């Protein structure tokens, strides 16, 4: 992996930018900390965080066609169909900011999505640099999901147990009231974890086979996971 010091070099021409782009996938069960770690990684790497969950929630809120198609799946804790997600991501990855690299949070989530991503990147003549899987014990995941709160405006992630905002109920970054996601109830959280095991966990072997996978321990709290990630990315 290229270090942040190298990234400073690419701010000049578009060609250099492309040369030093960093493309990372964050993998792991719902509640493992993908969103939380994306927050500092996007700053350090200078690349956008692309969260399919955030894009879909915004679409549901705006009442777009995509949102209407996705809503029932999301409320039931099921996956939105692969062709919908791949169409959405093909568009998102073609945006100019993604040429500088990206952190993918919550995508891919199935083998067909991973194959689709390989195809999209292949068309752009680029490839992934790293897939970082965050390991967290399953009983801890339910606890984290049900006590999670998010900012609907800037998407910052909090936890009322161990990562609360400075002022109760208010986002530290933008001052909006934070909320509990509709799908962070215990029942839906448990369904999402079952869906993860059956449909997303096979990606671990997929990315192990092509040598991209690195696994970090997310059970030891934020700082431990951050330090391991920094080491993997040479940050
Ligand atoms: P997340 O914010 O990543 O936990 O995603 C919330 C919900 O959005 C999931 O439970 C799915 O219903 C849907 N979703 C997000 N990303 C994907 C994806 N890559 N494939 C299918 N469904 C997704």
PDB file of C-alpha atoms and ligand atoms in Angstrom:
ATOM      1  CA  UNK A   1       0.000   0.000   0.000  1.00  0.00           C
ATOM      2  CA  UNK A   2       1.080   3.563  -0.637  1.00  0.00           C
ATOM      3  CA  UNK A   3       1.559   5.863   2.284  1.00  0.00           C
ATOM      4  CA  UNK A   4      -0.232   9.149   2.864  1.00  0.00           C
ATOM      5  CA  UNK A   5       3.005  11.004   2.135  1.00  0.00           C
ATOM      6  CA  UNK A   6       2.875   9.664  -1.417  1.00  0.00           C
ATOM      7  CA  UNK A   7      -0.707  10.810  -1.754  1.00  0.00           C
ATOM      8  CA  UNK A   8       0.417  14.416  -1.377  1.00  0.00           C
ATOM      9  CA  UNK A   9       2.196  14.028  -4.736  1.00  0.00           C
ATOM     10  CA  UNK A  10      -0.945  13.284  -6.694  1.00  0.00           C
ATOM     11  CA  UNK A  11      -2.745  16.496  -6.096  1.00  0.00           C
ATOM     12  CA  UNK A  12      -1.271  18.110  -9.196  1.00  0.00           C
ATOM     13  CA  UNK A  13      -2.361  16.476 -12.435  1.00  0.00           C
ATOM     14  CA  UNK A  14      -5.184  14.028 -13.038  1.00  0.00           C
ATOM     15  CA  UNK A  15      -2.636  11.453 -14.236  1.00  0.00           C
ATOM     16  CA  UNK A  16      -0.747  11.444 -10.956  1.00  0.00           C
ATOM     17  CA  UNK A  17      -3.997  11.343  -9.034  1.00  0.00           C
ATOM     18  CA  UNK A  18      -4.999   8.146 -10.770  1.00  0.00           C
ATOM     19  CA  UNK A  19      -1.562   6.631 -10.254  1.00  0.00           C
ATOM     20  CA  UNK A  20      -1.861   6.940  -6.456  1.00  0.00           C
ATOM     21  CA  UNK A  21      -5.567   6.224  -6.026  1.00  0.00           C
ATOM     22  CA  UNK A  22      -6.347   3.848  -3.155  1.00  0.00           C
ATOM     23  CA  UNK A  23      -9.289   1.465  -3.433  1.00  0.00           C
ATOM     24  CA  UNK A  24     -10.374  -0.309  -0.296  1.00  0.00           C
ATOM     25  CA  UNK A  25     -13.327  -2.534   0.582  1.00  0.00           C
ATOM     26  CA  UNK A  26     -14.421  -2.760   4.220  1.00  0.00           C
ATOM     27  CA  UNK A  27     -15.992  -6.131   4.896  1.00  0.00           C
ATOM     28  CA  UNK A  28     -17.708  -7.458   8.004  1.00  0.00           C
ATOM     29  CA  UNK A  29     -21.048  -8.077   9.664  1.00  0.00           C
ATOM     30  CA  UNK A  30     -23.519  -5.257  10.344  1.00  0.00           C
ATOM     31  CA  UNK A  31     -22.332  -3.422  13.464  1.00  0.00           C
ATOM     32  CA  UNK A  32     -18.656  -4.421  13.134  1.00  0.00           C
ATOM     33  CA  UNK A  33     -17.520  -0.799  12.692  1.00  0.00           C
ATOM     34  CA  UNK A  34     -17.266  -0.294   8.933  1.00  0.00           C
ATOM     35  CA  UNK A  35     -18.981   3.101   9.081  1.00  0.00           C
ATOM     36  CA  UNK A  36     -17.021   4.220  12.137  1.00  0.00           C
ATOM     37  CA  UNK A  37     -13.651   3.351  10.617  1.00  0.00           C
ATOM     38  CA  UNK A  38     -14.595   4.819   7.234  1.00  0.00           C
ATOM     39  CA  UNK A  39     -14.891   8.197   8.961  1.00  0.00           C
ATOM     40  CA  UNK A  40     -11.187   8.541   9.774  1.00  0.00           C
ATOM     41  CA  UNK A  41      -9.960   6.500   6.799  1.00  0.00           C
ATOM     42  CA  UNK A  42     -11.598   8.809   4.269  1.00  0.00           C
ATOM     43  CA  UNK A  43      -9.831  11.786   5.873  1.00  0.00           C
ATOM     44  CA  UNK A  44      -6.443  10.063   6.041  1.00  0.00           C
ATOM     45  CA  UNK A  45      -6.615   8.606   2.546  1.00  0.00           C
ATOM     46  CA  UNK A  46      -8.301  11.641   0.973  1.00  0.00           C
ATOM     47  CA  UNK A  47     -10.874   9.462  -0.809  1.00  0.00           C
ATOM     48  CA  UNK A  48     -14.684   9.277  -0.584  1.00  0.00           C
ATOM     49  CA  UNK A  49     -16.477   6.755   1.588  1.00  0.00           C
ATOM     50  CA  UNK A  50     -19.112   5.054  -0.535  1.00  0.00           C
ATOM     51  CA  UNK A  51     -21.770   3.409   1.610  1.00  0.00           C
ATOM     52  CA  UNK A  52     -24.521   1.591  -0.278  1.00  0.00           C
ATOM     53  CA  UNK A  53     -26.670   1.707   2.880  1.00  0.00           C
ATOM     54  CA  UNK A  54     -26.367   5.527   3.041  1.00  0.00           C
ATOM     55  CA  UNK A  55     -27.157   5.902  -0.677  1.00  0.00           C
ATOM     56  CA  UNK A  56     -30.219   3.666  -0.288  1.00  0.00           C
ATOM     57  CA  UNK A  57     -31.461   5.431   2.871  1.00  0.00           C
ATOM     58  CA  UNK A  58     -31.165   8.808   1.092  1.00  0.00           C
ATOM     59  CA  UNK A  59     -33.120   7.371  -1.863  1.00  0.00           C
ATOM     60  CA  UNK A  60     -35.858   6.062   0.458  1.00  0.00           C
ATOM     61  CA  UNK A  61     -36.065   9.461   2.167  1.00  0.00           C
ATOM     62  CA  UNK A  62     -36.248  11.280  -1.170  1.00  0.00           C
ATOM     63  CA  UNK A  63     -38.915   8.842  -2.429  1.00  0.00           C
ATOM     64  CA  UNK A  64     -37.065   8.097  -5.692  1.00  0.00           C
ATOM     65  CA  UNK A  65     -37.726   4.991  -7.815  1.00  0.00           C
ATOM     66  CA  UNK A  66     -34.616   3.387  -6.324  1.00  0.00           C
ATOM     67  CA  UNK A  67     -35.865   4.175  -2.823  1.00  0.00           C
ATOM     68  CA  UNK A  68     -39.299   2.705  -3.554  1.00  0.00           C
ATOM     69  CA  UNK A  69     -37.726  -0.516  -4.820  1.00  0.00           C
ATOM     70  CA  UNK A  70     -35.329  -0.807  -1.884  1.00  0.00           C
ATOM     71  CA  UNK A  71     -37.512   0.150   1.076  1.00  0.00           C
ATOM     72  CA  UNK A  72     -39.271  -3.143   1.867  1.00  0.00           C
ATOM     73  CA  UNK A  73     -36.044  -5.164   1.595  1.00  0.00           C
ATOM     74  CA  UNK A  74     -34.274  -2.784   3.951  1.00  0.00           C
ATOM     75  CA  UNK A  75     -37.062  -2.747   6.524  1.00  0.00           C
ATOM     76  CA  UNK A  76     -37.066  -6.557   6.558  1.00  0.00           C
ATOM     77  CA  UNK A  77     -33.290  -6.773   6.930  1.00  0.00           C
ATOM     78  CA  UNK A  78     -32.983  -8.447   3.518  1.00  0.00           C
ATOM     79  CA  UNK A  79     -30.584  -7.581   0.734  1.00  0.00           C
ATOM     80  CA  UNK A  80     -31.702  -5.339  -2.110  1.00  0.00           C
ATOM     81  CA  UNK A  81     -31.403  -7.340  -5.396  1.00  0.00           C
ATOM     82  CA  UNK A  82     -27.924  -7.491  -6.919  1.00  0.00           C
ATOM     83  CA  UNK A  83     -28.924  -5.907 -10.237  1.00  0.00           C
ATOM     84  CA  UNK A  84     -30.329  -2.845  -8.447  1.00  0.00           C
ATOM     85  CA  UNK A  85     -27.184  -2.457  -6.347  1.00  0.00           C
ATOM     86  CA  UNK A  86     -24.834  -3.005  -9.273  1.00  0.00           C
ATOM     87  CA  UNK A  87     -26.664  -0.445 -11.434  1.00  0.00           C
ATOM     88  CA  UNK A  88     -26.442   2.067  -8.598  1.00  0.00           C
ATOM     89  CA  UNK A  89     -22.745   1.383  -7.970  1.00  0.00           C
ATOM     90  CA  UNK A  90     -21.797   1.500 -11.643  1.00  0.00           C
ATOM     91  CA  UNK A  91     -23.131   5.059 -11.649  1.00  0.00           C
ATOM     92  CA  UNK A  92     -21.521   6.010  -8.349  1.00  0.00           C
ATOM     93  CA  UNK A  93     -18.087   4.663  -9.267  1.00  0.00           C
ATOM     94  CA  UNK A  94     -18.172   6.659 -12.509  1.00  0.00           C
ATOM     95  CA  UNK A  95     -18.400   9.944 -10.555  1.00  0.00           C
ATOM     96  CA  UNK A  96     -15.212  12.054 -10.778  1.00  0.00           C
ATOM     97  CA  UNK A  97     -14.443  11.861  -7.036  1.00  0.00           C
ATOM     98  CA  UNK A  98     -14.127   8.063  -7.231  1.00  0.00           C
ATOM     99  CA  UNK A  99     -11.192   8.403  -9.651  1.00  0.00           C
ATOM    100  CA  UNK A 100      -9.096   9.349  -6.605  1.00  0.00           C
ATOM    101  CA  UNK A 101      -9.973   5.985  -5.031  1.00  0.00           C
ATOM    102  CA  UNK A 102     -12.632   5.056  -2.481  1.00  0.00           C
ATOM    103  CA  UNK A 103     -13.584   3.185   0.641  1.00  0.00           C
ATOM    104  CA  UNK A 104     -16.484   0.857  -0.058  1.00  0.00           C
ATOM    105  CA  UNK A 105     -18.645   0.362   3.026  1.00  0.00           C
ATOM    106  CA  UNK A 106     -21.362  -2.285   2.758  1.00  0.00           C
ATOM    107  CA  UNK A 107     -20.604  -3.275  -0.841  1.00  0.00           C
ATOM    108  CA  UNK A 108     -20.050  -5.870  -2.200  1.00  0.00           C
ATOM    109  CA  UNK A 109     -22.354  -8.035  -0.094  1.00  0.00           C
ATOM    110  CA  UNK A 110     -22.769 -11.104  -2.312  1.00  0.00           C
ATOM    111  CA  UNK A 111     -20.511 -13.067  -4.693  1.00  0.00           C
ATOM    112  CA  UNK A 112     -22.393 -11.721  -7.771  1.00  0.00           C
ATOM    113  CA  UNK A 113     -21.816  -8.175  -6.451  1.00  0.00           C
ATOM    114  CA  UNK A 114     -18.087  -8.877  -5.987  1.00  0.00           C
ATOM    115  CA  UNK A 115     -17.900 -10.233  -9.543  1.00  0.00           C
ATOM    116  CA  UNK A 116     -19.862  -7.209 -10.768  1.00  0.00           C
ATOM    117  CA  UNK A 117     -17.439  -4.884  -8.977  1.00  0.00           C
ATOM    118  CA  UNK A 118     -14.477  -6.644 -10.608  1.00  0.00           C
ATOM    119  CA  UNK A 119     -16.199  -6.066 -13.958  1.00  0.00           C
ATOM    120  CA  UNK A 120     -16.853  -2.352 -13.313  1.00  0.00           C
ATOM    121  CA  UNK A 121     -13.277  -1.752 -12.161  1.00  0.00           C
ATOM    122  CA  UNK A 122     -11.942  -3.816 -15.061  1.00  0.00           C
ATOM    123  CA  UNK A 123     -13.772  -1.522 -17.490  1.00  0.00           C
ATOM    124  CA  UNK A 124     -12.037   1.415 -15.796  1.00  0.00           C
ATOM    125  CA  UNK A 125      -8.695  -0.468 -16.016  1.00  0.00           C
ATOM    126  CA  UNK A 126      -8.184  -0.236 -12.241  1.00  0.00           C
ATOM    127  CA  UNK A 127      -8.321  -2.727  -9.380  1.00  0.00           C
ATOM    128  CA  UNK A 128      -8.867  -3.041  -5.646  1.00  0.00           C
ATOM    129  CA  UNK A 129      -5.846  -2.569  -3.377  1.00  0.00           C
ATOM    130  CA  UNK A 130      -7.110  -4.137  -0.157  1.00  0.00           C
ATOM    131  CA  UNK A 131     -10.148  -5.784   1.426  1.00  0.00           C
ATOM    132  CA  UNK A 132     -10.183  -5.293   5.188  1.00  0.00           C
ATOM    133  CA  UNK A 133     -12.457  -7.585   7.150  1.00  0.00           C
ATOM    134  CA  UNK A 134     -13.348  -6.426  10.673  1.00  0.00           C
ATOM    135  CA  UNK A 135     -13.946  -9.388  12.981  1.00  0.00           C
ATOM    136  CA  UNK A 136     -16.380  -8.922  15.884  1.00  0.00           C
ATOM    137  CA  UNK A 137     -18.035 -11.615  18.028  1.00  0.00           C
ATOM    138  CA  UNK A 138     -21.703 -12.139  17.104  1.00  0.00           C
ATOM    139  CA  UNK A 139     -23.272 -11.463  20.542  1.00  0.00           C
ATOM    140  CA  UNK A 140     -21.393  -8.163  20.619  1.00  0.00           C
ATOM    141  CA  UNK A 141     -22.796  -7.235  17.171  1.00  0.00           C
ATOM    142  CA  UNK A 142     -26.435  -7.304  18.336  1.00  0.00           C
ATOM    143  CA  UNK A 143     -25.536  -5.178  21.351  1.00  0.00           C
ATOM    144  CA  UNK A 144     -23.742  -2.650  19.141  1.00  0.00           C
ATOM    145  CA  UNK A 145     -26.510  -2.502  16.532  1.00  0.00           C
ATOM    146  CA  UNK A 146     -29.323  -1.893  19.006  1.00  0.00           C
ATOM    147  CA  UNK A 147     -27.398   0.881  20.800  1.00  0.00           C
ATOM    148  CA  UNK A 148     -26.173   2.525  17.570  1.00  0.00           C
ATOM    149  CA  UNK A 149     -27.335   6.006  16.596  1.00  0.00           C
ATOM    150  CA  UNK A 150     -26.577   7.819  13.337  1.00  0.00           C
ATOM    151  CA  UNK A 151     -26.688  11.336  11.999  1.00  0.00           C
ATOM    152  CA  UNK A 152     -29.177  11.391   9.092  1.00  0.00           C
ATOM    153  CA  UNK A 153     -27.464  14.500   7.742  1.00  0.00           C
ATOM    154  CA  UNK A 154     -23.670  13.879   7.741  1.00  0.00           C
ATOM    155  CA  UNK A 155     -23.931  10.083   8.390  1.00  0.00           C
ATOM    156  CA  UNK A 156     -21.657  10.108  11.458  1.00  0.00           C
ATOM    157  CA  UNK A 157     -22.041   6.986  13.596  1.00  0.00           C
ATOM    158  CA  UNK A 158     -22.422   6.940  17.397  1.00  0.00           C
ATOM    159  CA  UNK A 159     -23.135   4.411  20.099  1.00  0.00           C
ATOM    160  CA  UNK A 160     -25.016   5.437  23.211  1.00  0.00           C
ATOM    161  CA  UNK A 161     -23.048   2.863  25.218  1.00  0.00           C
ATOM    162  CA  UNK A 162     -19.407   3.464  24.294  1.00  0.00           C
ATOM    163  CA  UNK A 163     -19.196   6.225  21.662  1.00  0.00           C
ATOM    164  CA  UNK A 164     -21.792   8.863  22.569  1.00  0.00           C
ATOM    165  CA  UNK A 165     -21.866  12.354  21.049  1.00  0.00           C
ATOM    166  CA  UNK A 166     -20.483  15.154  23.235  1.00  0.00           C
ATOM    167  CA  UNK A 167     -23.962  16.631  23.640  1.00  0.00           C
ATOM    168  CA  UNK A 168     -26.679  14.026  24.183  1.00  0.00           C
ATOM    169  CA  UNK A 169     -28.754  13.375  21.063  1.00  0.00           C
ATOM    170  CA  UNK A 170     -26.850  15.883  18.881  1.00  0.00           C
ATOM    171  CA  UNK A 171     -24.286  15.163  16.142  1.00  0.00           C
ATOM    172  CA  UNK A 172     -20.784  16.423  17.055  1.00  0.00           C
ATOM    173  CA  UNK A 173     -20.019  17.273  13.434  1.00  0.00           C
ATOM    174  CA  UNK A 174     -23.107  19.064  12.107  1.00  0.00           C
ATOM    175  CA  UNK A 175     -25.404  19.706  15.084  1.00  0.00           C
ATOM    176  CA  UNK A 176     -28.356  17.687  13.697  1.00  0.00           C
ATOM    177  CA  UNK A 177     -30.375  15.452  16.054  1.00  0.00           C
ATOM    178  CA  UNK A 178     -29.094  11.863  15.804  1.00  0.00           C
ATOM    179  CA  UNK A 179     -31.553   8.996  15.295  1.00  0.00           C
ATOM    180  CA  UNK A 180     -31.889   5.223  15.594  1.00  0.00           C
ATOM    181  CA  UNK A 181     -32.117   3.493  12.208  1.00  0.00           C
ATOM    182  CA  UNK A 182     -35.410   1.677  11.503  1.00  0.00           C
ATOM    183  CA  UNK A 183     -33.485  -1.556  10.936  1.00  0.00           C
ATOM    184  CA  UNK A 184     -31.472  -1.378  14.184  1.00  0.00           C
ATOM    185  CA  UNK A 185     -34.224  -3.006  16.246  1.00  0.00           C
ATOM    186  CA  UNK A 186     -33.196  -6.317  17.822  1.00  0.00           C
ATOM    187  CA  UNK A 187     -35.394  -8.446  15.537  1.00  0.00           C
ATOM    188  CA  UNK A 188     -34.193  -6.840  12.286  1.00  0.00           C
ATOM    189  CA  UNK A 189     -30.604  -6.758  13.526  1.00  0.00           C
ATOM    190  CA  UNK A 190     -30.739 -10.535  14.070  1.00  0.00           C
ATOM    191  CA  UNK A 191     -32.153 -11.125  10.564  1.00  0.00           C
ATOM    192  CA  UNK A 192     -29.413  -8.959   9.079  1.00  0.00           C
ATOM    193  CA  UNK A 193     -26.763 -11.017  10.848  1.00  0.00           C
ATOM    194  CA  UNK A 194     -28.283 -14.234   9.477  1.00  0.00           C
ATOM    195  CA  UNK A 195     -28.300 -12.722   5.977  1.00  0.00           C
ATOM    196  CA  UNK A 196     -24.656 -11.705   6.465  1.00  0.00           C
ATOM    197  CA  UNK A 197     -23.623 -15.265   7.379  1.00  0.00           C
ATOM    198  CA  UNK A 198     -25.372 -16.850   4.398  1.00  0.00           C
ATOM    199  CA  UNK A 199     -24.797 -14.277   1.654  1.00  0.00           C
ATOM    200  CA  UNK A 200     -21.869 -12.035   2.575  1.00  0.00           C
ATOM    201  CA  UNK A 201     -19.487 -14.244   4.591  1.00  0.00           C
ATOM    202  CA  UNK A 202     -18.590 -16.255   1.409  1.00  0.00           C
ATOM    203  CA  UNK A 203     -16.768 -13.108   0.248  1.00  0.00           C
ATOM    204  CA  UNK A 204     -14.075 -13.834   2.826  1.00  0.00           C
ATOM    205  CA  UNK A 205     -12.903 -16.827   0.786  1.00  0.00           C
ATOM    206  CA  UNK A 206     -13.401 -14.933  -2.470  1.00  0.00           C
ATOM    207  CA  UNK A 207     -10.980 -12.203  -1.389  1.00  0.00           C
ATOM    208  CA  UNK A 208      -8.640 -14.637   0.379  1.00  0.00           C
ATOM    209  CA  UNK A 209      -8.279 -16.500  -2.908  1.00  0.00           C
ATOM    210  CA  UNK A 210      -7.154 -13.396  -4.801  1.00  0.00           C
ATOM    211  CA  UNK A 211      -4.779 -12.308  -2.025  1.00  0.00           C
ATOM    212  CA  UNK A 212      -6.554  -9.051  -1.163  1.00  0.00           C
ATOM    213  CA  UNK A 213      -7.911  -9.988   2.269  1.00  0.00           C
ATOM    214  CA  UNK A 214      -6.583  -8.643   5.567  1.00  0.00           C
ATOM    215  CA  UNK A 215      -8.448  -9.420   8.810  1.00  0.00           C
ATOM    216  CA  UNK A 216      -8.422  -7.120  11.822  1.00  0.00           C
ATOM    217  CA  UNK A 217      -9.703  -7.711  15.340  1.00  0.00           C
ATOM    218  CA  UNK A 218     -12.663  -5.407  16.032  1.00  0.00           C
ATOM    219  CA  UNK A 219     -13.309  -6.802  19.509  1.00  0.00           C
ATOM    220  CA  UNK A 220     -10.659  -4.732  21.237  1.00  0.00           C
ATOM    221  CA  UNK A 221     -12.278  -1.342  20.762  1.00  0.00           C
ATOM    222  CA  UNK A 222     -11.765   1.514  18.331  1.00  0.00           C
ATOM    223  CA  UNK A 223      -8.078   2.298  18.950  1.00  0.00           C
ATOM    224  CA  UNK A 224      -6.875  -1.290  18.499  1.00  0.00           C
ATOM    225  CA  UNK A 225      -8.777  -1.734  15.232  1.00  0.00           C
ATOM    226  CA  UNK A 226      -7.595   1.649  13.997  1.00  0.00           C
ATOM    227  CA  UNK A 227      -3.948   0.813  14.715  1.00  0.00           C
ATOM    228  CA  UNK A 228      -4.220  -2.512  12.866  1.00  0.00           C
ATOM    229  CA  UNK A 229      -5.875  -0.816   9.886  1.00  0.00           C
ATOM    230  CA  UNK A 230      -3.219   1.899   9.759  1.00  0.00           C
ATOM    231  CA  UNK A 231      -0.536  -0.764   9.640  1.00  0.00           C
ATOM    232  CA  UNK A 232      -2.258  -2.608   6.782  1.00  0.00           C
ATOM    233  CA  UNK A 233      -2.642   0.612   4.773  1.00  0.00           C
ATOM    234  CA  UNK A 234       0.792   2.039   5.670  1.00  0.00           C
ATOM    235  CA  UNK A 235      -0.820   5.140   7.155  1.00  0.00           C
TER     236      UNK A 235
HETATM  237  P1  LIG B   1     -26.077  -0.964   5.844  1.00  0.00           P
HETATM  238  O1  LIG B   1     -26.248   0.498   6.096  1.00  0.00           O
HETATM  239  O2  LIG B   1     -24.842  -1.280   5.099  1.00  0.00           O
HETATM  240  O3  LIG B   1     -26.234  -1.781   7.101  1.00  0.00           O
HETATM  241  O4  LIG B   1     -27.288  -1.388   4.896  1.00  0.00           O
HETATM  242  C1  LIG B   1     -28.632  -1.253   5.294  1.00  0.00           C
HETATM  243  C2  LIG B   1     -29.529  -2.078   4.385  1.00  0.00           C
HETATM  244  O5  LIG B   1     -29.427  -1.580   3.032  1.00  0.00           O
HETATM  245  C3  LIG B   1     -29.177  -3.551   4.291  1.00  0.00           C
HETATM  246  O6  LIG B   1     -29.750  -4.317   5.344  1.00  0.00           O
HETATM  247  C4  LIG B   1     -29.781  -3.912   2.928  1.00  0.00           C
HETATM  248  O7  LIG B   1     -31.182  -4.022   2.987  1.00  0.00           O
HETATM  249  C5  LIG B   1     -29.448  -2.671   2.114  1.00  0.00           C
HETATM  250  N1  LIG B   1     -28.109  -2.763   1.483  1.00  0.00           N
HETATM  251  C6  LIG B   1     -27.025  -1.988   1.734  1.00  0.00           C
HETATM  252  N2  LIG B   1     -25.985  -2.337   0.975  1.00  0.00           N
HETATM  253  C7  LIG B   1     -26.410  -3.386   0.224  1.00  0.00           C
HETATM  254  C8  LIG B   1     -25.787  -4.209  -0.742  1.00  0.00           C
HETATM  255  N3  LIG B   1     -24.502  -4.044  -1.101  1.00  0.00           N
HETATM  256  N4  LIG B   1     -26.534  -5.205  -1.293  1.00  0.00           N
HETATM  257  C9  LIG B   1     -27.823  -5.387  -0.960  1.00  0.00           C
HETATM  258  N5  LIG B   1     -28.471  -4.658  -0.046  1.00  0.00           N
HETATM  259  C10 LIG B   1     -27.773  -3.651   0.544  1.00  0.00           C
END
